[in-house]
mmCIF file of C-alpha atoms in Angstrom:
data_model
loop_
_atom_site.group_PDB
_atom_site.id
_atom_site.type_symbol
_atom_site.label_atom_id
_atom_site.label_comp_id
_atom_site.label_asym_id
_atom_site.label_seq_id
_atom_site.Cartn_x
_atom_site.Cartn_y
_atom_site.Cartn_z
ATOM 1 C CA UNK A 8 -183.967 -48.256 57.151
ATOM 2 C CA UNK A 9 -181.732 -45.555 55.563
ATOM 3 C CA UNK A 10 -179.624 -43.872 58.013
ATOM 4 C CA UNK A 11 -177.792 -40.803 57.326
ATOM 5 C CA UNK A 12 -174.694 -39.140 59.201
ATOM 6 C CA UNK A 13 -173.396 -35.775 59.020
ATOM 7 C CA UNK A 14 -170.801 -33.779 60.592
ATOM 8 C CA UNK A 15 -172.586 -31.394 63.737
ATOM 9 C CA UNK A 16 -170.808 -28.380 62.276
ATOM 10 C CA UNK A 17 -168.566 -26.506 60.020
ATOM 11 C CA UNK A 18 -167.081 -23.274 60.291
ATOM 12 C CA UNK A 19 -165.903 -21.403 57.394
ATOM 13 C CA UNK A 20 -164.851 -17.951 56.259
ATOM 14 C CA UNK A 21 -165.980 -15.569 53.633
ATOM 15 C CA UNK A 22 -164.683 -16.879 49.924
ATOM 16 C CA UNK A 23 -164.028 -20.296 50.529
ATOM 17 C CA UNK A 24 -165.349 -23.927 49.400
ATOM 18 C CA UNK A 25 -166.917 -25.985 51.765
ATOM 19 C CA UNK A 26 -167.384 -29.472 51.557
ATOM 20 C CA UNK A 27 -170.298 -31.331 53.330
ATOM 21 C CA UNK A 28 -170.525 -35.144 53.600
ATOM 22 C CA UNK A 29 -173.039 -37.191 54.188
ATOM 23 C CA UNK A 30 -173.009 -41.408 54.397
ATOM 24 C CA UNK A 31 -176.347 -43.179 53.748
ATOM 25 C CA UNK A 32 -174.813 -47.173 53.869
ATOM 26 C CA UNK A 33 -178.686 -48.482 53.029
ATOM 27 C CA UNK A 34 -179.810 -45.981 49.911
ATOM 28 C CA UNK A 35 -181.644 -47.644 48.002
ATOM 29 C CA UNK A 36 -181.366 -48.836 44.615
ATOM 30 C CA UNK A 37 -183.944 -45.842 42.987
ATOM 31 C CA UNK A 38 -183.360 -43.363 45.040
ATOM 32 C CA UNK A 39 -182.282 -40.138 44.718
ATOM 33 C CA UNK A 40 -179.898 -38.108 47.186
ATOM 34 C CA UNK A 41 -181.241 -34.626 47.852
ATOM 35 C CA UNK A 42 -179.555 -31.526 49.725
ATOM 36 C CA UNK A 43 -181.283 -28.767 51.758
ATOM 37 C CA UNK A 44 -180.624 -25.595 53.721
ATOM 38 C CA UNK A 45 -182.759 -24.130 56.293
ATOM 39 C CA UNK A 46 -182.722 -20.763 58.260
ATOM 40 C CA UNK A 47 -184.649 -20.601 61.240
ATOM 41 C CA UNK A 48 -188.164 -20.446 61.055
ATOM 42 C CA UNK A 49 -188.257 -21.534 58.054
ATOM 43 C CA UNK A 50 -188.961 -24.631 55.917
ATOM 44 C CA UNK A 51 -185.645 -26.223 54.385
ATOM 45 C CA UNK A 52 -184.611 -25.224 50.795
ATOM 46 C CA UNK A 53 -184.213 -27.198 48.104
ATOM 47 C CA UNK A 54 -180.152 -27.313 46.648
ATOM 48 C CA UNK A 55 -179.598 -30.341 44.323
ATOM 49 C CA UNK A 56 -180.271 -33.422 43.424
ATOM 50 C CA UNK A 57 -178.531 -36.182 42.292
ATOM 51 C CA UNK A 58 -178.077 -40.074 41.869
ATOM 52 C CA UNK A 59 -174.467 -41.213 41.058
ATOM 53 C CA UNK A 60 -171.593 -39.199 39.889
ATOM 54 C CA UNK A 61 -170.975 -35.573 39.696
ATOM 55 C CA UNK A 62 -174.172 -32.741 39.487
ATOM 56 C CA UNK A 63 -173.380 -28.996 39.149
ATOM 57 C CA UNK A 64 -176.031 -26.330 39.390
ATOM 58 C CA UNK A 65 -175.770 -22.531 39.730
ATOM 59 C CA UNK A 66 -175.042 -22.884 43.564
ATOM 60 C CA UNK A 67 -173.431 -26.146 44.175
ATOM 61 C CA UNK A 68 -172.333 -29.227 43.488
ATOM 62 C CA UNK A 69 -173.027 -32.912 44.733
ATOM 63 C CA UNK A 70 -170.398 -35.777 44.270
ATOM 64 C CA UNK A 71 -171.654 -39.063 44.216
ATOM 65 C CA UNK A 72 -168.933 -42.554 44.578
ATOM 66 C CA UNK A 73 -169.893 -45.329 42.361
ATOM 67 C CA UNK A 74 -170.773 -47.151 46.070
ATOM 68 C CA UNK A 75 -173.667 -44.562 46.706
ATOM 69 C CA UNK A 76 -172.891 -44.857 50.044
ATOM 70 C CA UNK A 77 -172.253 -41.363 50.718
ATOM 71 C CA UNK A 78 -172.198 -38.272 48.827
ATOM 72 C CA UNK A 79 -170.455 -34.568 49.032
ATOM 73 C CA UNK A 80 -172.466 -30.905 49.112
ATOM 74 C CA UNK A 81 -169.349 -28.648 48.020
ATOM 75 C CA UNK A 82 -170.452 -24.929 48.178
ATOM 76 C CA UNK A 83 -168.093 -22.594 46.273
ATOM 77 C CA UNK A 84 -166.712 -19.102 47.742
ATOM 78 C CA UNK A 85 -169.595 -19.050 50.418
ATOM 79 C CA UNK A 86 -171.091 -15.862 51.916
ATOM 80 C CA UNK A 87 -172.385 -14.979 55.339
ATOM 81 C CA UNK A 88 -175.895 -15.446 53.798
ATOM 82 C CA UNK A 89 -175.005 -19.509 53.520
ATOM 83 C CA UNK A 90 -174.922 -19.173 57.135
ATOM 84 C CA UNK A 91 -177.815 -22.477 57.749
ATOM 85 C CA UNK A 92 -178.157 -25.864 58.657
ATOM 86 C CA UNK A 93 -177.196 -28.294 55.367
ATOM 87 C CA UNK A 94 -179.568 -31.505 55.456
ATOM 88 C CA UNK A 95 -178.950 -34.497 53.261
ATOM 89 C CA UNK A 96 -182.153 -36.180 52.733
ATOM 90 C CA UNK A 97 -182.326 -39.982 50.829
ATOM 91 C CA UNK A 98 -185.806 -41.671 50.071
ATOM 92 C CA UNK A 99 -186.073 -45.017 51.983
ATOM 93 C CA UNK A 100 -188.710 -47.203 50.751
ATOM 94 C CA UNK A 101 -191.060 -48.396 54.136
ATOM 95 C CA UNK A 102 -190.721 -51.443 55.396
ATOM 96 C CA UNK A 103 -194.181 -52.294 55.315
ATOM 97 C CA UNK A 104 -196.303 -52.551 52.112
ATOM 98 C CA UNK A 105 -194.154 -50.310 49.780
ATOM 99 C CA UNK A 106 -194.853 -47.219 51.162
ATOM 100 C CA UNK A 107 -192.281 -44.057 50.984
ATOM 101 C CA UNK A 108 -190.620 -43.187 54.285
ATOM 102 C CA UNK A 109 -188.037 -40.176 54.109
ATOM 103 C CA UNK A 110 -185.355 -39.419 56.175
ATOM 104 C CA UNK A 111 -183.347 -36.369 56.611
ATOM 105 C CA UNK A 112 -179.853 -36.350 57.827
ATOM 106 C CA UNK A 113 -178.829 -34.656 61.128
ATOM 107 C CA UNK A 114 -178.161 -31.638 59.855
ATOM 108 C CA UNK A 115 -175.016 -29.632 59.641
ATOM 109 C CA UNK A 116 -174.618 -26.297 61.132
ATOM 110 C CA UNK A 117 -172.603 -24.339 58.955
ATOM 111 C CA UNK A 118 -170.761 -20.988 60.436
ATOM 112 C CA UNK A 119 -169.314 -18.435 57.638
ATOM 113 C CA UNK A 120 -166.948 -15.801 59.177
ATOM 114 C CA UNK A 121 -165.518 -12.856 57.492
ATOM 115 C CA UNK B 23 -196.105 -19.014 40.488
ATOM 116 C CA UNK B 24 -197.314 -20.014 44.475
ATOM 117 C CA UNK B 25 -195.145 -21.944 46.695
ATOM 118 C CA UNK B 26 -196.052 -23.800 49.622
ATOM 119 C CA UNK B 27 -198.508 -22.743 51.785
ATOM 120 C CA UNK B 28 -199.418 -23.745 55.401
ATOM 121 C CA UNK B 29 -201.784 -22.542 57.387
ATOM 122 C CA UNK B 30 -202.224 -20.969 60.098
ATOM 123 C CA UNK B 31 -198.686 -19.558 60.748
ATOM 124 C CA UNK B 32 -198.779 -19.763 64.500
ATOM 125 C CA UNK B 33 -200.940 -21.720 66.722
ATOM 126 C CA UNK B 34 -201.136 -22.272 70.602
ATOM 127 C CA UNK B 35 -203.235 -24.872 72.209
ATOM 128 C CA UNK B 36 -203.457 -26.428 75.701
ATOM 129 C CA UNK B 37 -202.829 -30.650 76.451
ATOM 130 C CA UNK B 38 -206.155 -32.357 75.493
ATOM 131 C CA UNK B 39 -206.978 -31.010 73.006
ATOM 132 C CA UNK B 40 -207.273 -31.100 68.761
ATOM 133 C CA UNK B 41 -205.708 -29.647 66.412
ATOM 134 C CA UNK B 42 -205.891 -29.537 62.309
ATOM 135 C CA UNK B 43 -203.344 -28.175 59.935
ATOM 136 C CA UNK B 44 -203.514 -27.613 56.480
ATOM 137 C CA UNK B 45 -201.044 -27.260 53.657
ATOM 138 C CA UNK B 46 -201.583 -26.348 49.951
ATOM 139 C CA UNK B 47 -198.982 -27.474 47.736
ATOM 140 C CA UNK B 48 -197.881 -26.241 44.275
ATOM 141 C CA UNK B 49 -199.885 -26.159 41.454
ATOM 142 C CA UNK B 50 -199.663 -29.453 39.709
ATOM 143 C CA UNK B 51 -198.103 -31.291 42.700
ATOM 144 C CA UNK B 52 -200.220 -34.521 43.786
ATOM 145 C CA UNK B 53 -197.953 -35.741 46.331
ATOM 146 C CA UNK B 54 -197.772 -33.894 49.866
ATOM 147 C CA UNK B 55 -195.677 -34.756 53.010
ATOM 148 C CA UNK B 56 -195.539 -33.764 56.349
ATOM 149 C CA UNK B 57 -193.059 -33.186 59.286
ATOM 150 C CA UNK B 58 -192.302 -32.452 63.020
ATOM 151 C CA UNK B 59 -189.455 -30.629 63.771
ATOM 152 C CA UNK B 60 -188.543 -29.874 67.760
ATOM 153 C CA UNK B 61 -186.360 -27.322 68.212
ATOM 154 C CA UNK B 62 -182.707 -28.225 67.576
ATOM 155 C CA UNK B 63 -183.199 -31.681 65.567
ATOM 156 C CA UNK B 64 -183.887 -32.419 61.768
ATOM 157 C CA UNK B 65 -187.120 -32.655 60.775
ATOM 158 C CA UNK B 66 -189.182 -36.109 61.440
ATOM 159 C CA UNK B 67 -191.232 -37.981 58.491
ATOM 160 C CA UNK B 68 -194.623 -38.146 59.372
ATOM 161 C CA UNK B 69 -197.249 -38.739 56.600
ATOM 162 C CA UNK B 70 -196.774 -38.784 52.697
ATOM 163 C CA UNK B 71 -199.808 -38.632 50.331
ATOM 164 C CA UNK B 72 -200.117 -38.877 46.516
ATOM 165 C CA UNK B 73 -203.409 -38.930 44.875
ATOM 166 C CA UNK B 74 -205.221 -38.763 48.247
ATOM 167 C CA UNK B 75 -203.854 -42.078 49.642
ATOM 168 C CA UNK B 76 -200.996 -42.919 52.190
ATOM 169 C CA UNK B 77 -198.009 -43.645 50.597
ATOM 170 C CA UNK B 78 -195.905 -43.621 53.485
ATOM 171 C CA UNK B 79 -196.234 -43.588 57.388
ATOM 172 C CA UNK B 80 -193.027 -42.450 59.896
ATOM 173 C CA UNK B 81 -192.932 -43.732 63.778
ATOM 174 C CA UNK B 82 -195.866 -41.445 65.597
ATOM 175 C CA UNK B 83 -198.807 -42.298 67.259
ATOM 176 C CA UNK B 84 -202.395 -42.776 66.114
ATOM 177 C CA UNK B 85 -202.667 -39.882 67.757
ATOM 178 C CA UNK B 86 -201.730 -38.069 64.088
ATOM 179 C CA UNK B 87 -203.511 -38.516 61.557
ATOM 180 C CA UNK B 88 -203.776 -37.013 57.868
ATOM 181 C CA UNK B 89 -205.838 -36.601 54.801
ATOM 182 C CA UNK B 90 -205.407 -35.253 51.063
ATOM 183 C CA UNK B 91 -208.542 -33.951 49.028
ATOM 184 C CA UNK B 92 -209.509 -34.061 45.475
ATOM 185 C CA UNK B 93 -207.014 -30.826 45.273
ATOM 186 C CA UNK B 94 -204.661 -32.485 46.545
ATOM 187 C CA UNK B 95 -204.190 -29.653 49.576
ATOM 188 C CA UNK B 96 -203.450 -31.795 52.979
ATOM 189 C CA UNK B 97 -204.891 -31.555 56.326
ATOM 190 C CA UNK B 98 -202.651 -32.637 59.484
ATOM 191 C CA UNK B 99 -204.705 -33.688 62.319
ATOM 192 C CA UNK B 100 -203.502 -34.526 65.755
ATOM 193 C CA UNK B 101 -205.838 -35.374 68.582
ATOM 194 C CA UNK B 102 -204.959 -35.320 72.781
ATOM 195 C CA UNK B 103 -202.148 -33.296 72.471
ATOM 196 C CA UNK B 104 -199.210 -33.695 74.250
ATOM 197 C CA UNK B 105 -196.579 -31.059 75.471
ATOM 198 C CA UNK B 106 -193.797 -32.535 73.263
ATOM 199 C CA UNK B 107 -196.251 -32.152 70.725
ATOM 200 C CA UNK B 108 -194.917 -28.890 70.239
ATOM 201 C CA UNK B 109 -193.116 -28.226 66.845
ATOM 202 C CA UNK B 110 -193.008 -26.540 63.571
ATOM 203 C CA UNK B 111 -194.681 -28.870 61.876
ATOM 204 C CA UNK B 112 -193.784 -28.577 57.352
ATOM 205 C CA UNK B 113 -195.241 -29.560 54.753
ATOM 206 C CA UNK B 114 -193.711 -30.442 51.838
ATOM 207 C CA UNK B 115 -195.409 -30.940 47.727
ATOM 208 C CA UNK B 116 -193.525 -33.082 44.862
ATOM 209 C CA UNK B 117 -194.823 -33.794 41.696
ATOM 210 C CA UNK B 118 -194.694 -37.464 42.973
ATOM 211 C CA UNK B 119 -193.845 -39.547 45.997
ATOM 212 C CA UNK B 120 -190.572 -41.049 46.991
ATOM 213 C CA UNK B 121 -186.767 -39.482 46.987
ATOM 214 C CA UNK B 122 -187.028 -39.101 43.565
ATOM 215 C CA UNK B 123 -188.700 -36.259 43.289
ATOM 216 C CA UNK B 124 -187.426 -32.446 44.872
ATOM 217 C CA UNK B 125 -189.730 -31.604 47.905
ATOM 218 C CA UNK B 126 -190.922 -28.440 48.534
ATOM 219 C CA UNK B 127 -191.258 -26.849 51.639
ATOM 220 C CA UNK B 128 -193.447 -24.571 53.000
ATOM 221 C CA UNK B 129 -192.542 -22.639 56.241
ATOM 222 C CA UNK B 130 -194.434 -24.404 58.514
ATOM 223 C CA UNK B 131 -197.206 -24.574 61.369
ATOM 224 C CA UNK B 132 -195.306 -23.187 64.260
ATOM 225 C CA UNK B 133 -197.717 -25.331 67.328
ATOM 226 C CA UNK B 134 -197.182 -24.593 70.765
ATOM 227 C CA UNK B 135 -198.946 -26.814 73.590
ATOM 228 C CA UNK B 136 -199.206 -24.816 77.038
#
C-alpha cells in the first residue's frame, strides 16, 4: 500500500516560499501525485497535479525526482489566507481485484505570520 | 458551473441507528468517492464508484455501505452507528477513477452520534 509522510507543520511569514515535501516510497507506476489544501469545515482544495518532473500553475508548483518517491509543493510569497492544512494525496491501486484505493498524506499544518 | 454538493450539511443521530448521505458530483463526472475525516486526522478512503460500480473499497466495516445511480449522484449509507462514527464525512467527483484524475470535493456531511 502507498504510504505517504509529511512534515506535522510549517510556520512561515508573510512574502516568503514555502516548500512542502511529501515521500510516497510505493507510488505506483500510473499514478499521479496530487496536492490539496483544506480550511476547516471544509472539503480539501484541489492545487496541482503532476507525474514526474517540474509542474507550474498560477499558485504553485510541484517538483517531482526521476525516483517518484517523493515530491515538493513550493508555494511562492504566501499570504495569511494560505493559512491550511497541505495534503499530498497518491492513487494506490487495491490490493484486491484492481480496485482504486486513495490515500491522503498526513497533512501539514501550515502557519503564515506577518 | 455547480460544484460538489452533499447533503444534508449537518446531521445528529443517536448509537443504533441509520443513516444515508448523499452527494451530487459535477456535471459530467461518473466517478464519486467518499471519506471520513475525525477531527484532527486526514481524511480516510472509504468507497469509490465509477459508472455505478465499486471501484475501490478502504478498511471500514460492513457496517458502510454505498451506492451510485444512473446520475451518477452517490448515496453513503451506514447502519448501527457507533460514537466514533462521528465525522465529516466528503465526497469527492472525477471525471474517472484512480489518482489520475483531480478530485473534487464537496464540503462535507458534518455527522454527529450522541
Amino acid at each position: 500500500l502507498a504510504k505517504t509522510t509529511q512534515p506535522i507543520s510549517m510556520d512561515s511569514y508573510e512574502g516568503q516560499e514555502v516548500n512542502i515535501t511529501c515521500s510516497h516510497n510505493n507510488i505506483a507506476t500510473n499514478d499521479y501525485i496530487t496536492w490539496y489544501q483544506q480550511f476547516p469545515s471544509q472539503g480539501p482544495r484541489f492545487i496541482i497535479q503532476g507525474y514526474k518532473t517540474k509542474v507550474t500553475n498560477e499558485v504553485a508548483s510541484l517538483f517531482i525526482p526521476a525516483d517518484r518517491k517523493s515530491s515538493t509543493l513550493s508555494l511562492p510569497r504566501v499570504s495569511l489566507s494560505d493559512t491550511a492544512v497541505y495534503y499530498c494525496l497518491v492513487g494506490d491501486k487495491g490490493l484486491t481485484g484492481g480496485g482504486n484505493k486513495l490515500t491522503f498524506g498526513t497533512g501539514t499544518q501550515l502557519k503564515v505570520e506577518l | 458551473d455547480a460544484g460538489v454538493t452533499q447533503s444534508p450539511t449537518h446531521l445528529i443521530k443517536t448509537r443504533g441507528q441509520h443513516v444515508t448521505l448523499r452527494c451530487s458530483p459535477i456535471s459530467g463526472h461518473k466517478s464519486v468517492s467518499w471519506y471520513q475525516q475525525v477531527l484532527g486526522q486526514g481524511p480516510q478512503f472509504i468507497f469509490q464508484y465509477y459508472e455505478k460500480e465499486e471501484r475501490g473499497r478502504g478498511n471500514f466495516p460492513d457496517r458502510f455501505s454505498a451506492r451510485q445511480f444512473p446520475n451518477y449522484s452517490s448515496e453513503l449509507n451506514v447502519n448501527a452507528l457507533l460514537l466514533g462514527d462521528s465525522a465529516l464525512y466528503l465526497c469527492a467527483s472525477s471525471l474517472s477513477p484512480g489518482g489520475n484524475q483531480p478530485q473534487h470535493f464537496g464540503d462535507g456531511t458534518r455527522l454527529s452520534i450522541l
